[in-house]
């Protein structure tokens, strides 16, 4: 605990107060395709490099003491990509989850998934189920992987589930508040992200955590996701610690 003073890899030293870390950091892992294109490689190579970056950042998040890390791995819109690219991303996820299972007893990272998992292959679905089941009792750091996830889709599903509960007499429309509604989302029980990071120079949320992002601090960097480093995460955390969060107050 205390202060992280120094550098992680190359770059200028960064100072991060470990007592004032955001509880929940969310990341849009963007720029894999451009990273590959710049190297004359197929887009799949960019996703493979992105998966390695994810592994590094997830391990570092736990080391730092972050409670929640949420990453956007596959959106409801990403099915529009060529079949071989979709297949490559799914294969990377399978590989990651298999390895996560092998290391789970040692790493003790709790895993969860946000999104509609039903269109996934039975193999991937089973790996998601297993990782959640094995890690459900772990405490300390939770990694949420957004898979076939869309913010609008999540809100619509929440509204439908709430309406069904009203029809069944289990809920009352007049008593619905934000906190109660949040319980109908994929992220039920997880605090809202304090910090959302988007690499690759794009300045938008792209349907990521639309409900949960209401008061999130946003951090953008030109780096492409495969080039994102532990040092860049420290920079984002230091930047976050310089912000004044007022939640609409003064
Ligand atoms: C966005 O970059 C990235 C994705 C749609 C896929 C992200 C997937 C991974 C990093 C691999 C698997 C994930 C895990 C958790 C192991 P882009 O392709 O849109 O980049 P571009 O904008 O440069 O084309």
PDB file of C-alpha atoms and ligand atoms in Angstrom:
ATOM      1  CA  UNK A   1       0.000   0.000   0.000  1.00  0.00           C
ATOM      2  CA  UNK A   2       1.071   3.655   0.040  1.00  0.00           C
ATOM      3  CA  UNK A   3       2.289   5.421  -3.049  1.00  0.00           C
ATOM      4  CA  UNK A   4       3.441   3.867  -6.315  1.00  0.00           C
ATOM      5  CA  UNK A   5       6.386   6.050  -7.227  1.00  0.00           C
ATOM      6  CA  UNK A   6       8.367   5.201 -10.254  1.00  0.00           C
ATOM      7  CA  UNK A   7       7.959   3.694 -13.627  1.00  0.00           C
ATOM      8  CA  UNK A   8       6.657   0.436 -14.981  1.00  0.00           C
ATOM      9  CA  UNK A   9       8.931  -0.150 -17.950  1.00  0.00           C
ATOM     10  CA  UNK A  10      10.193   2.821 -19.946  1.00  0.00           C
ATOM     11  CA  UNK A  11       8.949   6.378 -19.585  1.00  0.00           C
ATOM     12  CA  UNK A  12       8.874   9.125 -16.976  1.00  0.00           C
ATOM     13  CA  UNK A  13       8.218   8.113 -13.353  1.00  0.00           C
ATOM     14  CA  UNK A  14       4.570   8.381 -12.329  1.00  0.00           C
ATOM     15  CA  UNK A  15       3.205   8.830  -8.822  1.00  0.00           C
ATOM     16  CA  UNK A  16      -0.005   7.028  -7.934  1.00  0.00           C
ATOM     17  CA  UNK A  17      -1.574   7.081  -4.468  1.00  0.00           C
ATOM     18  CA  UNK A  18      -2.551   3.467  -3.829  1.00  0.00           C
ATOM     19  CA  UNK A  19      -4.991   4.553  -1.112  1.00  0.00           C
ATOM     20  CA  UNK A  20      -7.038   6.559  -3.639  1.00  0.00           C
ATOM     21  CA  UNK A  21      -7.292   4.135  -6.512  1.00  0.00           C
ATOM     22  CA  UNK A  22     -10.506   3.969  -8.498  1.00  0.00           C
ATOM     23  CA  UNK A  23     -12.437   0.880  -7.390  1.00  0.00           C
ATOM     24  CA  UNK A  24     -13.448   0.046 -10.924  1.00  0.00           C
ATOM     25  CA  UNK A  25     -11.540   0.672 -14.162  1.00  0.00           C
ATOM     26  CA  UNK A  26     -13.099  -0.168 -17.517  1.00  0.00           C
ATOM     27  CA  UNK A  27     -11.245  -0.354 -20.825  1.00  0.00           C
ATOM     28  CA  UNK A  28     -12.306  -0.256 -24.475  1.00  0.00           C
ATOM     29  CA  UNK A  29      -9.530  -2.360 -26.024  1.00  0.00           C
ATOM     30  CA  UNK A  30      -9.432  -0.461 -29.322  1.00  0.00           C
ATOM     31  CA  UNK A  31      -6.874  -0.203 -32.105  1.00  0.00           C
ATOM     32  CA  UNK A  32      -5.909  -3.846 -32.669  1.00  0.00           C
ATOM     33  CA  UNK A  33      -6.733  -3.667 -36.382  1.00  0.00           C
ATOM     34  CA  UNK A  34      -4.693  -0.497 -36.966  1.00  0.00           C
ATOM     35  CA  UNK A  35      -1.797  -1.931 -34.977  1.00  0.00           C
ATOM     36  CA  UNK A  36      -1.735  -4.943 -37.308  1.00  0.00           C
ATOM     37  CA  UNK A  37      -2.192  -2.848 -40.467  1.00  0.00           C
ATOM     38  CA  UNK A  38       0.799  -0.660 -39.589  1.00  0.00           C
ATOM     39  CA  UNK A  39       2.902  -3.802 -39.458  1.00  0.00           C
ATOM     40  CA  UNK A  40       1.488  -5.307 -42.635  1.00  0.00           C
ATOM     41  CA  UNK A  41      -0.087  -8.113 -40.581  1.00  0.00           C
ATOM     42  CA  UNK A  42      -3.617  -9.576 -40.702  1.00  0.00           C
ATOM     43  CA  UNK A  43      -6.116  -8.048 -38.238  1.00  0.00           C
ATOM     44  CA  UNK A  44      -6.087 -11.315 -36.286  1.00  0.00           C
ATOM     45  CA  UNK A  45      -2.458 -10.655 -35.336  1.00  0.00           C
ATOM     46  CA  UNK A  46      -3.603  -7.365 -33.797  1.00  0.00           C
ATOM     47  CA  UNK A  47      -6.207  -9.167 -31.699  1.00  0.00           C
ATOM     48  CA  UNK A  48      -3.616 -11.722 -30.581  1.00  0.00           C
ATOM     49  CA  UNK A  49      -1.317  -8.891 -29.504  1.00  0.00           C
ATOM     50  CA  UNK A  50      -4.320  -7.218 -27.818  1.00  0.00           C
ATOM     51  CA  UNK A  51      -5.055 -10.396 -25.864  1.00  0.00           C
ATOM     52  CA  UNK A  52      -1.450 -10.375 -24.572  1.00  0.00           C
ATOM     53  CA  UNK A  53      -1.834  -6.739 -23.505  1.00  0.00           C
ATOM     54  CA  UNK A  54      -5.035  -7.670 -21.697  1.00  0.00           C
ATOM     55  CA  UNK A  55      -3.195 -10.422 -19.826  1.00  0.00           C
ATOM     56  CA  UNK A  56      -0.458  -7.983 -18.747  1.00  0.00           C
ATOM     57  CA  UNK A  57      -2.899  -5.274 -17.680  1.00  0.00           C
ATOM     58  CA  UNK A  58      -5.217  -7.674 -15.806  1.00  0.00           C
ATOM     59  CA  UNK A  59      -2.254  -9.056 -13.832  1.00  0.00           C
ATOM     60  CA  UNK A  60      -1.013  -5.541 -13.083  1.00  0.00           C
ATOM     61  CA  UNK A  61      -4.511  -4.401 -12.026  1.00  0.00           C
ATOM     62  CA  UNK A  62      -4.565  -7.125  -9.403  1.00  0.00           C
ATOM     63  CA  UNK A  63      -1.018  -6.300  -8.278  1.00  0.00           C
ATOM     64  CA  UNK A  64      -1.986  -2.635  -7.827  1.00  0.00           C
ATOM     65  CA  UNK A  65      -5.093  -3.535  -5.862  1.00  0.00           C
ATOM     66  CA  UNK A  66      -7.879  -2.534  -8.253  1.00  0.00           C
ATOM     67  CA  UNK A  67     -11.146  -4.185  -7.236  1.00  0.00           C
ATOM     68  CA  UNK A  68     -12.800  -4.387 -10.656  1.00  0.00           C
ATOM     69  CA  UNK A  69     -11.463  -4.374 -14.211  1.00  0.00           C
ATOM     70  CA  UNK A  70     -13.999  -4.508 -17.041  1.00  0.00           C
ATOM     71  CA  UNK A  71     -12.943  -4.916 -20.664  1.00  0.00           C
ATOM     72  CA  UNK A  72     -14.874  -4.677 -23.919  1.00  0.00           C
ATOM     73  CA  UNK A  73     -13.864  -7.832 -25.791  1.00  0.00           C
ATOM     74  CA  UNK A  74     -16.733  -8.264 -28.269  1.00  0.00           C
ATOM     75  CA  UNK A  75     -19.715  -6.018 -28.918  1.00  0.00           C
ATOM     76  CA  UNK A  76     -23.202  -6.852 -30.171  1.00  0.00           C
ATOM     77  CA  UNK A  77     -22.119  -5.070 -33.387  1.00  0.00           C
ATOM     78  CA  UNK A  78     -18.841  -6.975 -33.845  1.00  0.00           C
ATOM     79  CA  UNK A  79     -20.679  -9.925 -35.511  1.00  0.00           C
ATOM     80  CA  UNK A  80     -20.685  -7.726 -38.645  1.00  0.00           C
ATOM     81  CA  UNK A  81     -16.943  -8.334 -39.024  1.00  0.00           C
ATOM     82  CA  UNK A  82     -15.628 -10.964 -41.466  1.00  0.00           C
ATOM     83  CA  UNK A  83     -16.216 -14.520 -40.260  1.00  0.00           C
ATOM     84  CA  UNK A  84     -12.509 -15.326 -39.943  1.00  0.00           C
ATOM     85  CA  UNK A  85     -11.916 -12.265 -37.737  1.00  0.00           C
ATOM     86  CA  UNK A  86     -14.857 -13.163 -35.469  1.00  0.00           C
ATOM     87  CA  UNK A  87     -13.550 -16.746 -35.316  1.00  0.00           C
ATOM     88  CA  UNK A  88     -10.059 -15.519 -34.391  1.00  0.00           C
ATOM     89  CA  UNK A  89     -11.385 -13.372 -31.514  1.00  0.00           C
ATOM     90  CA  UNK A  90     -13.477 -16.300 -30.215  1.00  0.00           C
ATOM     91  CA  UNK A  91     -10.437 -18.604 -30.435  1.00  0.00           C
ATOM     92  CA  UNK A  92      -8.343 -16.090 -28.460  1.00  0.00           C
ATOM     93  CA  UNK A  93     -11.030 -15.916 -25.794  1.00  0.00           C
ATOM     94  CA  UNK A  94     -11.164 -19.706 -25.580  1.00  0.00           C
ATOM     95  CA  UNK A  95      -7.405 -19.873 -25.193  1.00  0.00           C
ATOM     96  CA  UNK A  96      -7.384 -17.148 -22.582  1.00  0.00           C
ATOM     97  CA  UNK A  97     -10.116 -18.838 -20.518  1.00  0.00           C
ATOM     98  CA  UNK A  98      -8.442 -22.271 -20.722  1.00  0.00           C
ATOM     99  CA  UNK A  99      -5.214 -20.751 -19.429  1.00  0.00           C
ATOM    100  CA  UNK A 100      -7.114 -18.774 -16.796  1.00  0.00           C
ATOM    101  CA  UNK A 101      -8.655 -22.022 -15.519  1.00  0.00           C
ATOM    102  CA  UNK A 102      -5.208 -23.645 -15.284  1.00  0.00           C
ATOM    103  CA  UNK A 103      -3.884 -20.712 -13.247  1.00  0.00           C
ATOM    104  CA  UNK A 104      -6.998 -19.936 -11.251  1.00  0.00           C
ATOM    105  CA  UNK A 105      -5.999 -21.543  -7.964  1.00  0.00           C
ATOM    106  CA  UNK A 106      -2.806 -19.445  -8.027  1.00  0.00           C
ATOM    107  CA  UNK A 107      -4.132 -16.139  -9.450  1.00  0.00           C
ATOM    108  CA  UNK A 108      -7.464 -16.126  -7.576  1.00  0.00           C
ATOM    109  CA  UNK A 109      -9.020 -13.572  -9.911  1.00  0.00           C
ATOM    110  CA  UNK A 110     -12.811 -13.637  -9.953  1.00  0.00           C
ATOM    111  CA  UNK A 111     -14.178 -13.740 -13.501  1.00  0.00           C
ATOM    112  CA  UNK A 112     -17.540 -12.559 -14.743  1.00  0.00           C
ATOM    113  CA  UNK A 113     -19.083 -11.910 -18.148  1.00  0.00           C
ATOM    114  CA  UNK A 114     -21.363  -9.080 -19.193  1.00  0.00           C
ATOM    115  CA  UNK A 115     -23.439  -9.725 -22.285  1.00  0.00           C
ATOM    116  CA  UNK A 116     -25.765 -12.197 -23.943  1.00  0.00           C
ATOM    117  CA  UNK A 117     -23.651 -15.337 -24.070  1.00  0.00           C
ATOM    118  CA  UNK A 118     -26.325 -17.484 -25.755  1.00  0.00           C
ATOM    119  CA  UNK A 119     -24.979 -17.166 -29.355  1.00  0.00           C
ATOM    120  CA  UNK A 120     -21.479 -18.302 -28.323  1.00  0.00           C
ATOM    121  CA  UNK A 121     -20.220 -21.753 -29.256  1.00  0.00           C
ATOM    122  CA  UNK A 122     -21.043 -24.457 -26.686  1.00  0.00           C
ATOM    123  CA  UNK A 123     -17.284 -24.777 -26.005  1.00  0.00           C
ATOM    124  CA  UNK A 124     -16.800 -21.103 -25.226  1.00  0.00           C
ATOM    125  CA  UNK A 125     -20.038 -21.000 -23.256  1.00  0.00           C
ATOM    126  CA  UNK A 126     -18.827 -23.908 -21.127  1.00  0.00           C
ATOM    127  CA  UNK A 127     -15.483 -22.156 -20.483  1.00  0.00           C
ATOM    128  CA  UNK A 128     -17.323 -19.000 -19.396  1.00  0.00           C
ATOM    129  CA  UNK A 129     -19.487 -21.081 -17.074  1.00  0.00           C
ATOM    130  CA  UNK A 130     -16.504 -22.915 -15.606  1.00  0.00           C
ATOM    131  CA  UNK A 131     -14.389 -19.811 -14.981  1.00  0.00           C
ATOM    132  CA  UNK A 132     -17.323 -18.107 -13.253  1.00  0.00           C
ATOM    133  CA  UNK A 133     -18.134 -21.184 -11.187  1.00  0.00           C
ATOM    134  CA  UNK A 134     -14.557 -21.869 -10.050  1.00  0.00           C
ATOM    135  CA  UNK A 135     -13.807 -18.242  -9.165  1.00  0.00           C
ATOM    136  CA  UNK A 136     -17.143 -17.171  -7.661  1.00  0.00           C
ATOM    137  CA  UNK A 137     -15.854 -17.237  -4.076  1.00  0.00           C
ATOM    138  CA  UNK A 138     -12.602 -15.368  -4.790  1.00  0.00           C
ATOM    139  CA  UNK A 139     -12.145 -11.941  -3.280  1.00  0.00           C
ATOM    140  CA  UNK A 140      -9.811  -9.092  -4.160  1.00  0.00           C
ATOM    141  CA  UNK A 141      -9.989  -8.504  -7.897  1.00  0.00           C
ATOM    142  CA  UNK A 142     -12.817  -9.174 -10.325  1.00  0.00           C
ATOM    143  CA  UNK A 143     -12.341  -9.134 -14.079  1.00  0.00           C
ATOM    144  CA  UNK A 144     -15.475  -8.631 -16.144  1.00  0.00           C
ATOM    145  CA  UNK A 145     -15.250  -9.528 -19.811  1.00  0.00           C
ATOM    146  CA  UNK A 146     -17.916  -7.901 -21.983  1.00  0.00           C
ATOM    147  CA  UNK A 147     -18.838 -10.461 -24.609  1.00  0.00           C
ATOM    148  CA  UNK A 148     -21.630  -9.956 -27.138  1.00  0.00           C
ATOM    149  CA  UNK A 149     -22.256  -6.870 -25.047  1.00  0.00           C
ATOM    150  CA  UNK A 150     -24.011  -3.640 -25.974  1.00  0.00           C
ATOM    151  CA  UNK A 151     -25.000  -0.884 -23.572  1.00  0.00           C
ATOM    152  CA  UNK A 152     -28.375  -0.229 -25.210  1.00  0.00           C
ATOM    153  CA  UNK A 153     -29.096  -3.936 -25.428  1.00  0.00           C
ATOM    154  CA  UNK A 154     -28.309  -4.286 -21.716  1.00  0.00           C
ATOM    155  CA  UNK A 155     -30.693  -1.447 -20.782  1.00  0.00           C
ATOM    156  CA  UNK A 156     -33.470  -2.853 -23.007  1.00  0.00           C
ATOM    157  CA  UNK A 157     -33.088  -6.307 -21.478  1.00  0.00           C
ATOM    158  CA  UNK A 158     -33.175  -4.762 -18.014  1.00  0.00           C
ATOM    159  CA  UNK A 159     -36.372  -2.878 -18.893  1.00  0.00           C
ATOM    160  CA  UNK A 160     -37.962  -6.080 -20.232  1.00  0.00           C
ATOM    161  CA  UNK A 161     -37.002  -8.047 -17.126  1.00  0.00           C
ATOM    162  CA  UNK A 162     -38.386  -5.310 -14.892  1.00  0.00           C
ATOM    163  CA  UNK A 163     -41.633  -5.180 -16.907  1.00  0.00           C
ATOM    164  CA  UNK A 164     -41.968  -8.959 -16.556  1.00  0.00           C
ATOM    165  CA  UNK A 165     -41.516  -8.659 -12.785  1.00  0.00           C
ATOM    166  CA  UNK A 166     -44.235  -5.966 -12.723  1.00  0.00           C
ATOM    167  CA  UNK A 167     -46.620  -8.202 -14.668  1.00  0.00           C
ATOM    168  CA  UNK A 168     -45.881 -11.044 -12.251  1.00  0.00           C
ATOM    169  CA  UNK A 169     -46.676  -8.745  -9.320  1.00  0.00           C
ATOM    170  CA  UNK A 170     -43.075  -8.877  -8.042  1.00  0.00           C
ATOM    171  CA  UNK A 171     -42.252  -5.221  -8.772  1.00  0.00           C
ATOM    172  CA  UNK A 172     -44.065  -1.896  -8.850  1.00  0.00           C
ATOM    173  CA  UNK A 173     -43.362   0.626 -11.669  1.00  0.00           C
ATOM    174  CA  UNK A 174     -43.839   3.611  -9.340  1.00  0.00           C
ATOM    175  CA  UNK A 175     -41.172   2.413  -6.939  1.00  0.00           C
ATOM    176  CA  UNK A 176     -38.425   1.974  -9.547  1.00  0.00           C
ATOM    177  CA  UNK A 177     -35.247   3.905  -8.789  1.00  0.00           C
ATOM    178  CA  UNK A 178     -31.773   3.903 -10.328  1.00  0.00           C
ATOM    179  CA  UNK A 179     -30.297   1.557  -7.783  1.00  0.00           C
ATOM    180  CA  UNK A 180     -33.083  -0.970  -8.207  1.00  0.00           C
ATOM    181  CA  UNK A 181     -32.854  -0.783 -11.999  1.00  0.00           C
ATOM    182  CA  UNK A 182     -29.088  -1.328 -11.871  1.00  0.00           C
ATOM    183  CA  UNK A 183     -29.904  -4.719 -10.351  1.00  0.00           C
ATOM    184  CA  UNK A 184     -31.465  -5.740 -13.677  1.00  0.00           C
ATOM    185  CA  UNK A 185     -28.268  -5.081 -15.636  1.00  0.00           C
ATOM    186  CA  UNK A 186     -25.441  -7.517 -16.430  1.00  0.00           C
ATOM    187  CA  UNK A 187     -23.345  -5.529 -13.955  1.00  0.00           C
ATOM    188  CA  UNK A 188     -25.738  -6.135 -11.023  1.00  0.00           C
ATOM    189  CA  UNK A 189     -23.783  -5.910  -7.767  1.00  0.00           C
ATOM    190  CA  UNK A 190     -20.714  -4.307  -9.367  1.00  0.00           C
ATOM    191  CA  UNK A 191     -20.089  -0.613  -8.610  1.00  0.00           C
ATOM    192  CA  UNK A 192     -20.122   1.775 -11.580  1.00  0.00           C
ATOM    193  CA  UNK A 193     -16.766   2.307 -13.283  1.00  0.00           C
ATOM    194  CA  UNK A 194     -14.849   5.260 -11.854  1.00  0.00           C
ATOM    195  CA  UNK A 195     -12.516   5.457 -14.817  1.00  0.00           C
ATOM    196  CA  UNK A 196     -13.062   4.451 -18.437  1.00  0.00           C
ATOM    197  CA  UNK A 197      -9.975   4.224 -20.631  1.00  0.00           C
ATOM    198  CA  UNK A 198     -10.099   4.266 -24.410  1.00  0.00           C
ATOM    199  CA  UNK A 199      -6.905   3.913 -26.391  1.00  0.00           C
ATOM    200  CA  UNK A 200      -6.463   4.437 -30.158  1.00  0.00           C
ATOM    201  CA  UNK A 201      -7.430   8.120 -30.327  1.00  0.00           C
ATOM    202  CA  UNK A 202     -11.198   7.574 -30.729  1.00  0.00           C
ATOM    203  CA  UNK A 203     -13.237   9.874 -28.495  1.00  0.00           C
ATOM    204  CA  UNK A 204     -16.478   7.992 -27.958  1.00  0.00           C
ATOM    205  CA  UNK A 205     -18.048   5.300 -25.779  1.00  0.00           C
ATOM    206  CA  UNK A 206     -19.278   3.060 -28.619  1.00  0.00           C
ATOM    207  CA  UNK A 207     -22.189   1.565 -26.684  1.00  0.00           C
ATOM    208  CA  UNK A 208     -19.974   0.587 -23.710  1.00  0.00           C
ATOM    209  CA  UNK A 209     -21.492   0.645 -20.195  1.00  0.00           C
ATOM    210  CA  UNK A 210     -23.928   3.423 -21.142  1.00  0.00           C
ATOM    211  CA  UNK A 211     -25.904   3.254 -17.892  1.00  0.00           C
ATOM    212  CA  UNK A 212     -22.881   2.698 -15.663  1.00  0.00           C
ATOM    213  CA  UNK A 213     -20.744   5.441 -17.267  1.00  0.00           C
ATOM    214  CA  UNK A 214     -22.972   8.261 -15.972  1.00  0.00           C
ATOM    215  CA  UNK A 215     -20.272   9.744 -13.695  1.00  0.00           C
ATOM    216  CA  UNK A 216     -17.190   7.910 -14.922  1.00  0.00           C
ATOM    217  CA  UNK A 217     -14.026   9.874 -15.591  1.00  0.00           C
ATOM    218  CA  UNK A 218     -12.849   9.339 -19.162  1.00  0.00           C
ATOM    219  CA  UNK A 219      -9.239   8.906 -20.226  1.00  0.00           C
ATOM    220  CA  UNK A 220      -8.225   8.844 -23.869  1.00  0.00           C
ATOM    221  CA  UNK A 221      -4.825   8.037 -25.316  1.00  0.00           C
ATOM    222  CA  UNK A 222      -3.481   7.859 -28.870  1.00  0.00           C
ATOM    223  CA  UNK A 223      -1.714   4.567 -28.106  1.00  0.00           C
ATOM    224  CA  UNK A 224      -3.215   1.540 -29.834  1.00  0.00           C
ATOM    225  CA  UNK A 225      -4.381  -1.194 -27.430  1.00  0.00           C
ATOM    226  CA  UNK A 226      -1.556  -3.676 -28.219  1.00  0.00           C
ATOM    227  CA  UNK A 227       0.930  -0.883 -27.365  1.00  0.00           C
ATOM    228  CA  UNK A 228      -0.825  -0.028 -24.084  1.00  0.00           C
ATOM    229  CA  UNK A 229       1.510  -0.631 -21.141  1.00  0.00           C
ATOM    230  CA  UNK A 230       1.511  -0.842 -17.347  1.00  0.00           C
ATOM    231  CA  UNK A 231       3.150   2.591 -17.453  1.00  0.00           C
ATOM    232  CA  UNK A 232       0.178   3.964 -19.432  1.00  0.00           C
ATOM    233  CA  UNK A 233      -2.239   2.507 -16.869  1.00  0.00           C
ATOM    234  CA  UNK A 234      -0.273   4.292 -14.127  1.00  0.00           C
ATOM    235  CA  UNK A 235      -0.500   7.531 -16.150  1.00  0.00           C
ATOM    236  CA  UNK A 236      -4.266   7.105 -16.461  1.00  0.00           C
ATOM    237  CA  UNK A 237      -4.564   6.464 -12.705  1.00  0.00           C
ATOM    238  CA  UNK A 238      -2.424   9.515 -11.876  1.00  0.00           C
ATOM    239  CA  UNK A 239      -4.572  11.609 -14.228  1.00  0.00           C
ATOM    240  CA  UNK A 240      -7.724  10.262 -12.521  1.00  0.00           C
ATOM    241  CA  UNK A 241      -6.334  11.246  -9.123  1.00  0.00           C
ATOM    242  CA  UNK A 242      -5.964  14.851 -10.291  1.00  0.00           C
ATOM    243  CA  UNK A 243      -9.651  15.111 -11.199  1.00  0.00           C
ATOM    244  CA  UNK A 244     -12.331  16.564  -8.968  1.00  0.00           C
ATOM    245  CA  UNK A 245     -15.428  14.338  -8.934  1.00  0.00           C
ATOM    246  CA  UNK A 246     -18.582  16.225  -8.006  1.00  0.00           C
ATOM    247  CA  UNK A 247     -21.434  13.992  -9.247  1.00  0.00           C
ATOM    248  CA  UNK A 248     -23.459  17.079 -10.162  1.00  0.00           C
ATOM    249  CA  UNK A 249     -22.820  18.785  -6.789  1.00  0.00           C
ATOM    250  CA  UNK A 250     -20.370  21.610  -6.081  1.00  0.00           C
TER     251      UNK A 250
HETATM  252  C1  LIG B   1     -11.176  -3.451 -31.138  1.00  0.00           C
HETATM  253  O1  LIG B   1     -10.110  -3.130 -32.015  1.00  0.00           O
HETATM  254  C2  LIG B   1     -10.975  -4.778 -30.591  1.00  0.00           C
HETATM  255  C3  LIG B   1     -11.868  -5.819 -30.649  1.00  0.00           C
HETATM  256  C4  LIG B   1     -13.180  -5.706 -31.316  1.00  0.00           C
HETATM  257  C5  LIG B   1     -11.549  -7.162 -30.094  1.00  0.00           C
HETATM  258  C6  LIG B   1     -10.887  -7.179 -28.749  1.00  0.00           C
HETATM  259  C7  LIG B   1     -10.437  -8.556 -28.471  1.00  0.00           C
HETATM  260  C8  LIG B   1      -9.253  -8.918 -27.917  1.00  0.00           C
HETATM  261  C9  LIG B   1      -8.281  -7.955 -27.377  1.00  0.00           C
HETATM  262  C10 LIG B   1      -8.844 -10.354 -27.838  1.00  0.00           C
HETATM  263  C11 LIG B   1      -9.575 -11.278 -26.919  1.00  0.00           C
HETATM  264  C12 LIG B   1      -9.905 -10.733 -25.581  1.00  0.00           C
HETATM  265  C13 LIG B   1      -9.548 -11.269 -24.378  1.00  0.00           C
HETATM  266  C14 LIG B   1     -10.153 -10.690 -23.151  1.00  0.00           C
HETATM  267  C15 LIG B   1      -8.590 -12.390 -24.224  1.00  0.00           C
HETATM  268  P1  LIG B   1     -10.395  -2.953 -33.578  1.00  0.00           P
HETATM  269  O2  LIG B   1     -10.249  -4.273 -34.245  1.00  0.00           O
HETATM  270  O3  LIG B   1     -11.723  -2.294 -33.780  1.00  0.00           O
HETATM  271  O4  LIG B   1      -9.231  -1.995 -33.995  1.00  0.00           O
HETATM  272  P2  LIG B   1      -9.264  -0.921 -35.187  1.00  0.00           P
HETATM  273  O5  LIG B   1     -10.247   0.141 -34.780  1.00  0.00           O
HETATM  274  O6  LIG B   1      -7.856  -0.415 -35.233  1.00  0.00           O
HETATM  275  O7  LIG B   1      -9.676  -1.647 -36.434  1.00  0.00           O
END
